[in-house]
Coordinates of C-alpha atoms in Angstrom, one line a residue:
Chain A
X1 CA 0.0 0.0 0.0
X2 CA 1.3 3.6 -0.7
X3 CA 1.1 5.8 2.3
X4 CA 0.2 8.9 0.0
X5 CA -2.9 6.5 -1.4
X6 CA -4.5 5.7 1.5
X7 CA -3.9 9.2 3.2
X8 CA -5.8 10.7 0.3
X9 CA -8.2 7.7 0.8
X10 CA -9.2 9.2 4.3
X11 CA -10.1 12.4 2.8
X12 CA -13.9 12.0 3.1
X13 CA -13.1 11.7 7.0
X14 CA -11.1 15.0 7.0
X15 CA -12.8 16.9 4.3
X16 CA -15.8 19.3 5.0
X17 CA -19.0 18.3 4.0
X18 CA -20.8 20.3 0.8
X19 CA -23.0 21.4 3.5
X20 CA -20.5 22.8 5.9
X21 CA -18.4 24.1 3.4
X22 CA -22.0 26.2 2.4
X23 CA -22.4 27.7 5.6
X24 CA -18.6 28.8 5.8
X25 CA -18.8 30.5 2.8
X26 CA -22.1 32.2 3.4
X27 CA -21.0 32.9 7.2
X28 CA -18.0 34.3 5.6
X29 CA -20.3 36.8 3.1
X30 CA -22.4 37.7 5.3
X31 CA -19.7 38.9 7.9
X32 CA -18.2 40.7 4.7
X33 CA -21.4 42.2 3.8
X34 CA -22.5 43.3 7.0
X35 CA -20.9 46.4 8.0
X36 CA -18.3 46.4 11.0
X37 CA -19.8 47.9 14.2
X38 CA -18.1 50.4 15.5
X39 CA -16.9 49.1 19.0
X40 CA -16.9 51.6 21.9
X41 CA -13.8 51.8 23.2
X42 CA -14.7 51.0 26.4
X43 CA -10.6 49.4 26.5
X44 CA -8.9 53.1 25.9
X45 CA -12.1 54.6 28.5
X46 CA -10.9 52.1 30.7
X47 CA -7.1 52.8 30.4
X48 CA -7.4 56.4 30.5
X49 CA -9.7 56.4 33.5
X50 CA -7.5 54.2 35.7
X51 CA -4.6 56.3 34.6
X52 CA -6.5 59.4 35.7
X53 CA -7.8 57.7 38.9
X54 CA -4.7 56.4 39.2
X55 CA -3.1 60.1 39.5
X56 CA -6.0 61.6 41.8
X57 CA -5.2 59.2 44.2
X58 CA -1.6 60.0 44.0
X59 CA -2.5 63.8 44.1
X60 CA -5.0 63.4 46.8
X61 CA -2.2 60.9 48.7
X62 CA 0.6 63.7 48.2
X63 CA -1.5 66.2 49.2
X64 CA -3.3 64.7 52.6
X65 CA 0.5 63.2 53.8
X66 CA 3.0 65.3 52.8
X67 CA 1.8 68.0 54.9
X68 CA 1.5 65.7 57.9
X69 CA 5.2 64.1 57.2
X70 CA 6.5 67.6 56.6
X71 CA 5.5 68.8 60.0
X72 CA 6.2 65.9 61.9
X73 CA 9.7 66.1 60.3
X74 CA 9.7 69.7 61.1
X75 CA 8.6 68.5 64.8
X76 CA 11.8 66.3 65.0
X77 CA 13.7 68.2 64.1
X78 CA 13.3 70.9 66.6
X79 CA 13.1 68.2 69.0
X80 CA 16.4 67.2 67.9
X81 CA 17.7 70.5 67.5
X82 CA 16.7 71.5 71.5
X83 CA 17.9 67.9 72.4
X84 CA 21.5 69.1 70.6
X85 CA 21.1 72.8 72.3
X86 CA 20.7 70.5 75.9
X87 CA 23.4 68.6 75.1
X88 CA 25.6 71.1 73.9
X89 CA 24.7 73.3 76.8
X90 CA 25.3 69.9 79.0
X91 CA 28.5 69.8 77.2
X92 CA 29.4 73.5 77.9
X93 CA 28.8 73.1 81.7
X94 CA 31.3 70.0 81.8
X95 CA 33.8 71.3 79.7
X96 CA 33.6 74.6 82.4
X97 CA 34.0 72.2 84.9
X98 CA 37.7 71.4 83.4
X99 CA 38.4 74.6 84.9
X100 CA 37.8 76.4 88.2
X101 CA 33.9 77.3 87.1
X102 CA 31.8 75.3 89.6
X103 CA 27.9 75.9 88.5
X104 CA 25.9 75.3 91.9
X105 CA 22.8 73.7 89.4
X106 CA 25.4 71.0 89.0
X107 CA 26.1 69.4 92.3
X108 CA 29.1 67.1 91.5
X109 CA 30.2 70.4 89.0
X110 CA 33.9 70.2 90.7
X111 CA 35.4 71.7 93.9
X112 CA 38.4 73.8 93.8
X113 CA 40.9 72.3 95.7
X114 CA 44.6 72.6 96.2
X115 CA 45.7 69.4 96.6
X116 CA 49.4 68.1 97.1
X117 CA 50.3 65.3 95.2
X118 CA 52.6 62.5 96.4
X119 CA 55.6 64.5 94.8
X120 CA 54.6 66.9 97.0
X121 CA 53.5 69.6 94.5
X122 CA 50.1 71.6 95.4
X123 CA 47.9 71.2 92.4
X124 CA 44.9 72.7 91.7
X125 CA 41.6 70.5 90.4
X126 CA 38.5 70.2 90.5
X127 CA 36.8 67.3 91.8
X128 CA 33.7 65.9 91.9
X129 CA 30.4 67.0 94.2
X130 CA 31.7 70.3 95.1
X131 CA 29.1 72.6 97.2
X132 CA 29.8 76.2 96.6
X133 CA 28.2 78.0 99.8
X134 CA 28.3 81.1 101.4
X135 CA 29.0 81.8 105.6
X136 CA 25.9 83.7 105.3
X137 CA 23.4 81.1 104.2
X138 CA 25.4 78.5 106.2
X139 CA 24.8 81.3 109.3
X140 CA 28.7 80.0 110.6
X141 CA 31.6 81.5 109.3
X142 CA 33.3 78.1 109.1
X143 CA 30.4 75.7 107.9
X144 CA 31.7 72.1 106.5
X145 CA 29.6 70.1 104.7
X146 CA 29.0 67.1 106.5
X147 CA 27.2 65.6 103.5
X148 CA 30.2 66.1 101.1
X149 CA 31.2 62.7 99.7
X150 CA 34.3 61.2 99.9
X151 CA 36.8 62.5 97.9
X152 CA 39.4 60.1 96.0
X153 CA 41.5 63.5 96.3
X154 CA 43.7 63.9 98.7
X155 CA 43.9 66.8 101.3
X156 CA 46.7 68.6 100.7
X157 CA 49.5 68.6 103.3
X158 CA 50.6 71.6 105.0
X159 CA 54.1 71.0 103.9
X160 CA 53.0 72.4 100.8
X161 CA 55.3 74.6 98.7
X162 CA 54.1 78.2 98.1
X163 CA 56.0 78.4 94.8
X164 CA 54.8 75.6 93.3
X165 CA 51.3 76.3 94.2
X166 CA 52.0 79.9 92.4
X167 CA 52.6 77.8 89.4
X168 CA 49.8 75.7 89.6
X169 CA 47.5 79.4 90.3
X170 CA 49.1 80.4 87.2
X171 CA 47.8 77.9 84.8
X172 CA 44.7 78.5 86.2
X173 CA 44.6 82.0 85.1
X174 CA 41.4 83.7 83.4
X175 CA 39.2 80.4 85.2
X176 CA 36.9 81.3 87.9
X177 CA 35.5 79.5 90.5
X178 CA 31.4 80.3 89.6
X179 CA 28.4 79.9 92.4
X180 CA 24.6 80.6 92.1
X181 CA 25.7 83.0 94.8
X182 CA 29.1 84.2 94.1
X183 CA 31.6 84.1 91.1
X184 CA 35.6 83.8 92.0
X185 CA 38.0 85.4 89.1
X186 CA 41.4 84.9 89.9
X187 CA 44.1 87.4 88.0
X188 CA 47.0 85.5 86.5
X189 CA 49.5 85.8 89.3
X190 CA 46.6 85.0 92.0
X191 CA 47.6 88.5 93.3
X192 CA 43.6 89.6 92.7
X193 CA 40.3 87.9 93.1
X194 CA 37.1 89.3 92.0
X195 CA 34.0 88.7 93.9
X196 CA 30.6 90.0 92.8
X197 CA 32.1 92.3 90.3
X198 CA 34.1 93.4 93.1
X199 CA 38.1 93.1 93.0
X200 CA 39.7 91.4 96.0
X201 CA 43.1 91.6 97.0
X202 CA 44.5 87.9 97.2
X203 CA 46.6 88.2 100.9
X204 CA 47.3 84.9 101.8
X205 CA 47.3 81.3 100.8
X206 CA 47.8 78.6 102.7
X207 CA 46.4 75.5 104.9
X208 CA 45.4 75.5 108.8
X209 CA 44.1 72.3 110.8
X210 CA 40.4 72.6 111.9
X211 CA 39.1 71.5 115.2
X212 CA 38.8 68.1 113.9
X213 CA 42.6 68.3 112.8
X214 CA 41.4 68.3 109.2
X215 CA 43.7 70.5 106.8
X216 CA 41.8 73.1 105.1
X217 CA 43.3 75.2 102.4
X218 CA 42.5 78.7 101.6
X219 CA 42.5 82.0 100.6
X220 CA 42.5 85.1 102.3
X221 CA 41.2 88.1 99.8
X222 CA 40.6 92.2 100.7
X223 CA 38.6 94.1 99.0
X224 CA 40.3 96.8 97.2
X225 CA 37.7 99.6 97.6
X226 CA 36.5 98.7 100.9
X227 CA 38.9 96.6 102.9
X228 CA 36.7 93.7 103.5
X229 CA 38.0 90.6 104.4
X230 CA 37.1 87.0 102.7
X231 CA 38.2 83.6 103.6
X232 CA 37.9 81.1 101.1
X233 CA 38.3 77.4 102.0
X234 CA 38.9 74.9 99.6
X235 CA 38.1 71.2 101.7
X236 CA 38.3 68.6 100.0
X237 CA 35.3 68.6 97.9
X238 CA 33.6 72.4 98.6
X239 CA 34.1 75.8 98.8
X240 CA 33.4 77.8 101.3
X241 CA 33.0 81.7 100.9
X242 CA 32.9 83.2 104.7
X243 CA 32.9 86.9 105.0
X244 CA 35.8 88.4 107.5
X245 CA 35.0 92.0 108.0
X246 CA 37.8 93.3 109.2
X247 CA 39.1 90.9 111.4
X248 CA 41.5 88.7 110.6
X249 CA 40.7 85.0 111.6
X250 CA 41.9 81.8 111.1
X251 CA 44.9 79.7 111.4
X252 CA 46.7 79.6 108.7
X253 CA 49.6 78.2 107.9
X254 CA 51.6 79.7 104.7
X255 CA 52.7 76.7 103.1
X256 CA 56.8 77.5 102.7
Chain B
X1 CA -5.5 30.1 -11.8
X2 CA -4.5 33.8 -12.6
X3 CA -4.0 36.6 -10.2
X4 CA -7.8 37.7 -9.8
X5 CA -8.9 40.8 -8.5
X6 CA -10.1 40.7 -5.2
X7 CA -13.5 42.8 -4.1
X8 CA -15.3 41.4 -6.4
X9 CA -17.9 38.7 -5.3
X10 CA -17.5 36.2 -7.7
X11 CA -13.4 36.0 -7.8
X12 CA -13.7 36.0 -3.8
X13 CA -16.4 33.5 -3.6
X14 CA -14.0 32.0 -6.3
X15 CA -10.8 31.9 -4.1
X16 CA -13.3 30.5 -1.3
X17 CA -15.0 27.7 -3.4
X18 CA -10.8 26.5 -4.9
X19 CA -9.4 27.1 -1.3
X20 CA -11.8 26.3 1.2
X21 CA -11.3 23.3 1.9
X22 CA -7.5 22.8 1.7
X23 CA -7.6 25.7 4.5
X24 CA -10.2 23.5 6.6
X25 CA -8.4 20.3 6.3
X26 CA -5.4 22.1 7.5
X27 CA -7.0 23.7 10.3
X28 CA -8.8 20.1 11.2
X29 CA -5.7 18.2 10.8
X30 CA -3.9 20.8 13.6
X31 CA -6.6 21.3 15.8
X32 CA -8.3 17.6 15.1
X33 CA -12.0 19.6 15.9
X34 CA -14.9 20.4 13.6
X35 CA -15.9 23.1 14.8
X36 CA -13.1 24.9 15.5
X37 CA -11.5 23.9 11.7
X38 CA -14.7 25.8 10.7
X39 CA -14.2 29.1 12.8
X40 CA -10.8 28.8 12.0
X41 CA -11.4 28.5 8.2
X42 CA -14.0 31.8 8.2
X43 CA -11.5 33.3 9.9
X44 CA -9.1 33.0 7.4
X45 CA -10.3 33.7 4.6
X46 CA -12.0 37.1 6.3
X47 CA -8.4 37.9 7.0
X48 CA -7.8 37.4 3.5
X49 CA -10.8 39.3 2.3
X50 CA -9.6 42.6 4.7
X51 CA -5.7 41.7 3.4
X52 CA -6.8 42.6 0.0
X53 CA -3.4 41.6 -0.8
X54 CA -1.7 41.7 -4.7
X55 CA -0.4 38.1 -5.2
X56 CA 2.3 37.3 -7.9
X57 CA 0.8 33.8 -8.4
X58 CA -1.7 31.3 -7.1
X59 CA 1.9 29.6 -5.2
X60 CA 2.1 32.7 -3.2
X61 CA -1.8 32.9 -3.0
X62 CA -1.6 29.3 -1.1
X63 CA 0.9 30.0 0.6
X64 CA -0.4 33.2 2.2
X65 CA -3.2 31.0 3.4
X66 CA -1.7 28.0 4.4
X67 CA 0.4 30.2 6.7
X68 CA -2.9 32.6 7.7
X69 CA -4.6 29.3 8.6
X70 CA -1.2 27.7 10.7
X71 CA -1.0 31.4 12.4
X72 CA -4.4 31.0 13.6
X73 CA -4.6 27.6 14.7
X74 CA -1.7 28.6 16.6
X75 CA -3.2 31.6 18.1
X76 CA -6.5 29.7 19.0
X77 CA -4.5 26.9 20.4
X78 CA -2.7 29.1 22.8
X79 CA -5.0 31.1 23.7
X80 CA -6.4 31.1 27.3
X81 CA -10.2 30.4 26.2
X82 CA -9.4 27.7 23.9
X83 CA -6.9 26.2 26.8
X84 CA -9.6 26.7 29.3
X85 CA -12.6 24.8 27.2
X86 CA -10.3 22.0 27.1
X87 CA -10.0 21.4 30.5
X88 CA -13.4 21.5 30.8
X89 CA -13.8 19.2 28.4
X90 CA -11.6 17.2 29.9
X91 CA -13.4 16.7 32.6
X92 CA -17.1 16.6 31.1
X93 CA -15.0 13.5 29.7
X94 CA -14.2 12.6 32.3
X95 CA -17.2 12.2 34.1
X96 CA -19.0 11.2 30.8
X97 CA -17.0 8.0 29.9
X98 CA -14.8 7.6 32.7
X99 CA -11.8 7.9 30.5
X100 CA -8.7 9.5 30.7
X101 CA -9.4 13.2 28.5
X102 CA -6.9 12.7 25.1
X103 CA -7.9 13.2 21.4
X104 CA -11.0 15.1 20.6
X105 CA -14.4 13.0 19.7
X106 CA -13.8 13.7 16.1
X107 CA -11.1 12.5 16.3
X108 CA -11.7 9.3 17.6
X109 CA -14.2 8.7 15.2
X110 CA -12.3 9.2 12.3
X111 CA -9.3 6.6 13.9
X112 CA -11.9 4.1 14.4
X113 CA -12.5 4.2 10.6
X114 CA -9.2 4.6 9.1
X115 CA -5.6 3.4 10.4
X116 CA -3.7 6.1 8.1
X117 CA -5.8 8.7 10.0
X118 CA -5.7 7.2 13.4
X119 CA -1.4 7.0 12.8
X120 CA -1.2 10.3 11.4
X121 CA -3.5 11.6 14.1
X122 CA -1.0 9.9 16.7
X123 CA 2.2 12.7 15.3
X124 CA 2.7 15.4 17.2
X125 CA 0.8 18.8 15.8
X126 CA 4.2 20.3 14.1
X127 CA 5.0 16.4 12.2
X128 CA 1.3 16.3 11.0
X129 CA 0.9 20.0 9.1
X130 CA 4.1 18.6 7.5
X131 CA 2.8 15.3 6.7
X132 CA -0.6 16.7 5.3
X133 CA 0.8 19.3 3.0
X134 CA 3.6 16.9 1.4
X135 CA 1.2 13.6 0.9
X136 CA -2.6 14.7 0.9
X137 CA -1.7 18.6 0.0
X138 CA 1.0 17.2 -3.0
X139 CA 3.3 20.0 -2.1
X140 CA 6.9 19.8 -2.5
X141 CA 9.8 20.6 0.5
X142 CA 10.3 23.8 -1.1
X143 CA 6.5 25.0 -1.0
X144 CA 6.1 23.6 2.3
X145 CA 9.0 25.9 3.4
X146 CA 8.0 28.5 1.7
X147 CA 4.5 28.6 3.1
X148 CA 5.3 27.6 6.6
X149 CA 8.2 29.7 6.6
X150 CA 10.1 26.6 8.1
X151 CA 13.8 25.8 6.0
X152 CA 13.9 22.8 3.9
X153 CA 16.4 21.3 5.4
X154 CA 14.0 21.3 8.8
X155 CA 10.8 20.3 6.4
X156 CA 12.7 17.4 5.0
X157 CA 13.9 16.2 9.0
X158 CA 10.3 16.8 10.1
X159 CA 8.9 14.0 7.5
X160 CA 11.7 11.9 8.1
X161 CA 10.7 11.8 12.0
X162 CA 7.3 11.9 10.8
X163 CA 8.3 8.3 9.0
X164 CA 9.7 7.1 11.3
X165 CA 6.9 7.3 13.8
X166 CA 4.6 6.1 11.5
X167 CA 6.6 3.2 10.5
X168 CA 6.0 1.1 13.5
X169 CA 2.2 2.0 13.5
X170 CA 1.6 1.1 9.7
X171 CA 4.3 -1.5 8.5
X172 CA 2.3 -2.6 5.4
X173 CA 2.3 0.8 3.9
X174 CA 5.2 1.9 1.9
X175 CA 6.3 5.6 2.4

């Protein structure tokens, strides 16, 4: 048998009938004949309005939040920005405490002290919880405060050596010793003093022994215009301002 | 035939009556349906009306349809309705005979009757078109190339597979 034979044989299985062939052709006429309908575009309406609603909800989106994230960013930012003026002002008051500023809204601000290290040089620091008072609000002329902490420095000895604490005065020139009550200036050579906008004379420095044998170093200042007399004890962790008047009182021991 | 003119009834109803049923048995023989060899046919040769095309010679006027009709079959083949009504007839199969959803009902008919079909029918869809145009459709490699747009060298590989998978189905026909 031929393959090509009996393929073509088959034909009457795979060829369309008169009949069908009949209504192709007149399907196919009549679709010719008939005129095309014009087909709304309801694809294109439907592109272009998503598109548009598309954008108005974008619009309407931009519009309703970027306000709101605008402020709120604003908002954080000036948090931020008062949060970085307190911390700035934070870092001000602790870098013023590297010196002989003491800021009485700081407790633990510093102390002015003259201590004598183990080499036996007097050096000025300032240490932690220093209480700047006057004798005034204290109502003694010699108040110590019993709450001070511990100090890890040192009181100084009374073997302390006058020149060497000159020095150590010197390199704290320009600092000041500051209290909500009083501010200290000391003049390069330690010669003046300035309290209250008021220039002291520095007379004496030096230690004396308390009643409880505890070394207290100090200051003795005059007033230039009027004379007045102030003691000002450095303990170990505060300062204490005591007006003298005119009297001179006090142990103290100039450190030779 | 000569180059007719086109828009004019009779030399389309012409073109129709001459070509009509090559394009259906191509359509049938891809998509192994009635029905859709039918809609597939109108299809074509509305295409062709709506072409209104200038051919050099009746070669080029066959082969513009035999590749309008292949183009179609393809598109209806792949497309997501077509795809979708088979599954569907699958499974009305299914439930209907119990069987396992294959070859269209056509189909089966037609295998039933005749072992050439039933093999042929067996081919994969690219190894029939081949197959139909170079033995029922008397075209040569070149035509078939030429109208499917496939190289002769793959035409000529296509009906040697196509041989060889008859071979074993229908070992008392000569090829």
């Amino acid at each position: 048998m031929n393959f090509r034979e009996e393929y073509k044989k088959s034909a009457d299985y795979i060829n369309p009938s008169a009949e069908a062939l009949q209504r192709m052709k007149s399907n196919v006429l009549e679709k010719i004949k008939t005129p095309a309908k014009k087909v709304f575009p309801w694809k294109n309406i439907s592109v272009i309005g998503g598109s548009v609603a598309a954008c108005a909800v974008l619009c309407v989106a931009a519009v309703r939040f970027i306000p709101q994230s605008m402020k709120s960013t604003d908002m954080t930012a000036n948090s931020m920005s008062s949060v970085a003026m307190n911390e700035s002002a934070a870092a001000d008051c602790v870098q013023n405490t590297d010196g002989y500023d003491i800021s009485a809204g700081f407790g633990d601000a510093g102390s002015f002290t003259d201590n004598v290290k183990e080499n036996g040089n007097i050096n000025t620091d300032i240490s932690d919880s220093t209480n700047v008072k006057t004798a005034d609000e204290d109502h003694s002329e010699y108040s110590i405060s019993e709450s001070a902490p511990e100090a890890a420095v040192p009181p100084s000895s009374p073997n302390a050596d006058i020149s060497t604490e000159s020095e150590t005065a010197c390199e704290a020139a320009g600092d000041a010793v500051q209290s909500t009550y009083i501010k200290i200036d000391f003049s390069e050579d330690m010669s003046l003093c300035t309290f209250e906008n008021t220039t002291y004379k520095l007379l004496e420095k030096g230690e004396y022994y308390d009643n409880q044998n505890t070394t207290i170093e100090g200051i003795i200042c005059e007033g230039v215009s009027d004379g007045t007399l102030y003691l000002v004890e450095f303990t170990e962790n505060n300062l204490y301002i005591s007006e003298l008047g005119n009297d001179f009182i006090g142990i103290y021991i100039k450190a030779e | 035939m000569d180059t007719m003119s086109l828009r004019t009834g009779e030399s389309f109803e012409q073109v129709m009556e001459f070509y009509m049923p090559m394009v259906y048995r191509i359509a049938f023989s891809r998509l192994g349906n009635v029905h859709d060899a039918e809609d597939i046919t109108q299809d074509v040769f509305l295409k062709y009306y709506k072409a209104d095309l200038d051919y050099n010679d009746e070669e080029h006027r066959k082969a513009w349809l035999i590749r309008c009709t292949i183009n179609a079959t393809k598109s209806l083949v792949t497309s997501a309705w077509f795809r979708h009504r088979a599954s569907d007839e699958g499974l009305e199969n299914m439930e209907e005979n119990g069987d396992i959803p294959g070859s269209d009902g056509d189909i089966e008919k037609i295998e039933q009757k005749n072992a050439v079909m039933s093999a042929i029918m067996q081919l994969p869809e690219k190894y029939r078109t081949v197959i139909h145009l170079f033995y029922f459709e008397d075209m040569s490699v070149a035509q078939i190339s030429k109208a499917t747009g496939i190289r002769e060298t793959t035409v000529k590989s296509q009906l040697s597979r196509a041989r060889d998978m008859l071979k074993p189905m229908l070992k008392e026909v000569d090829f």
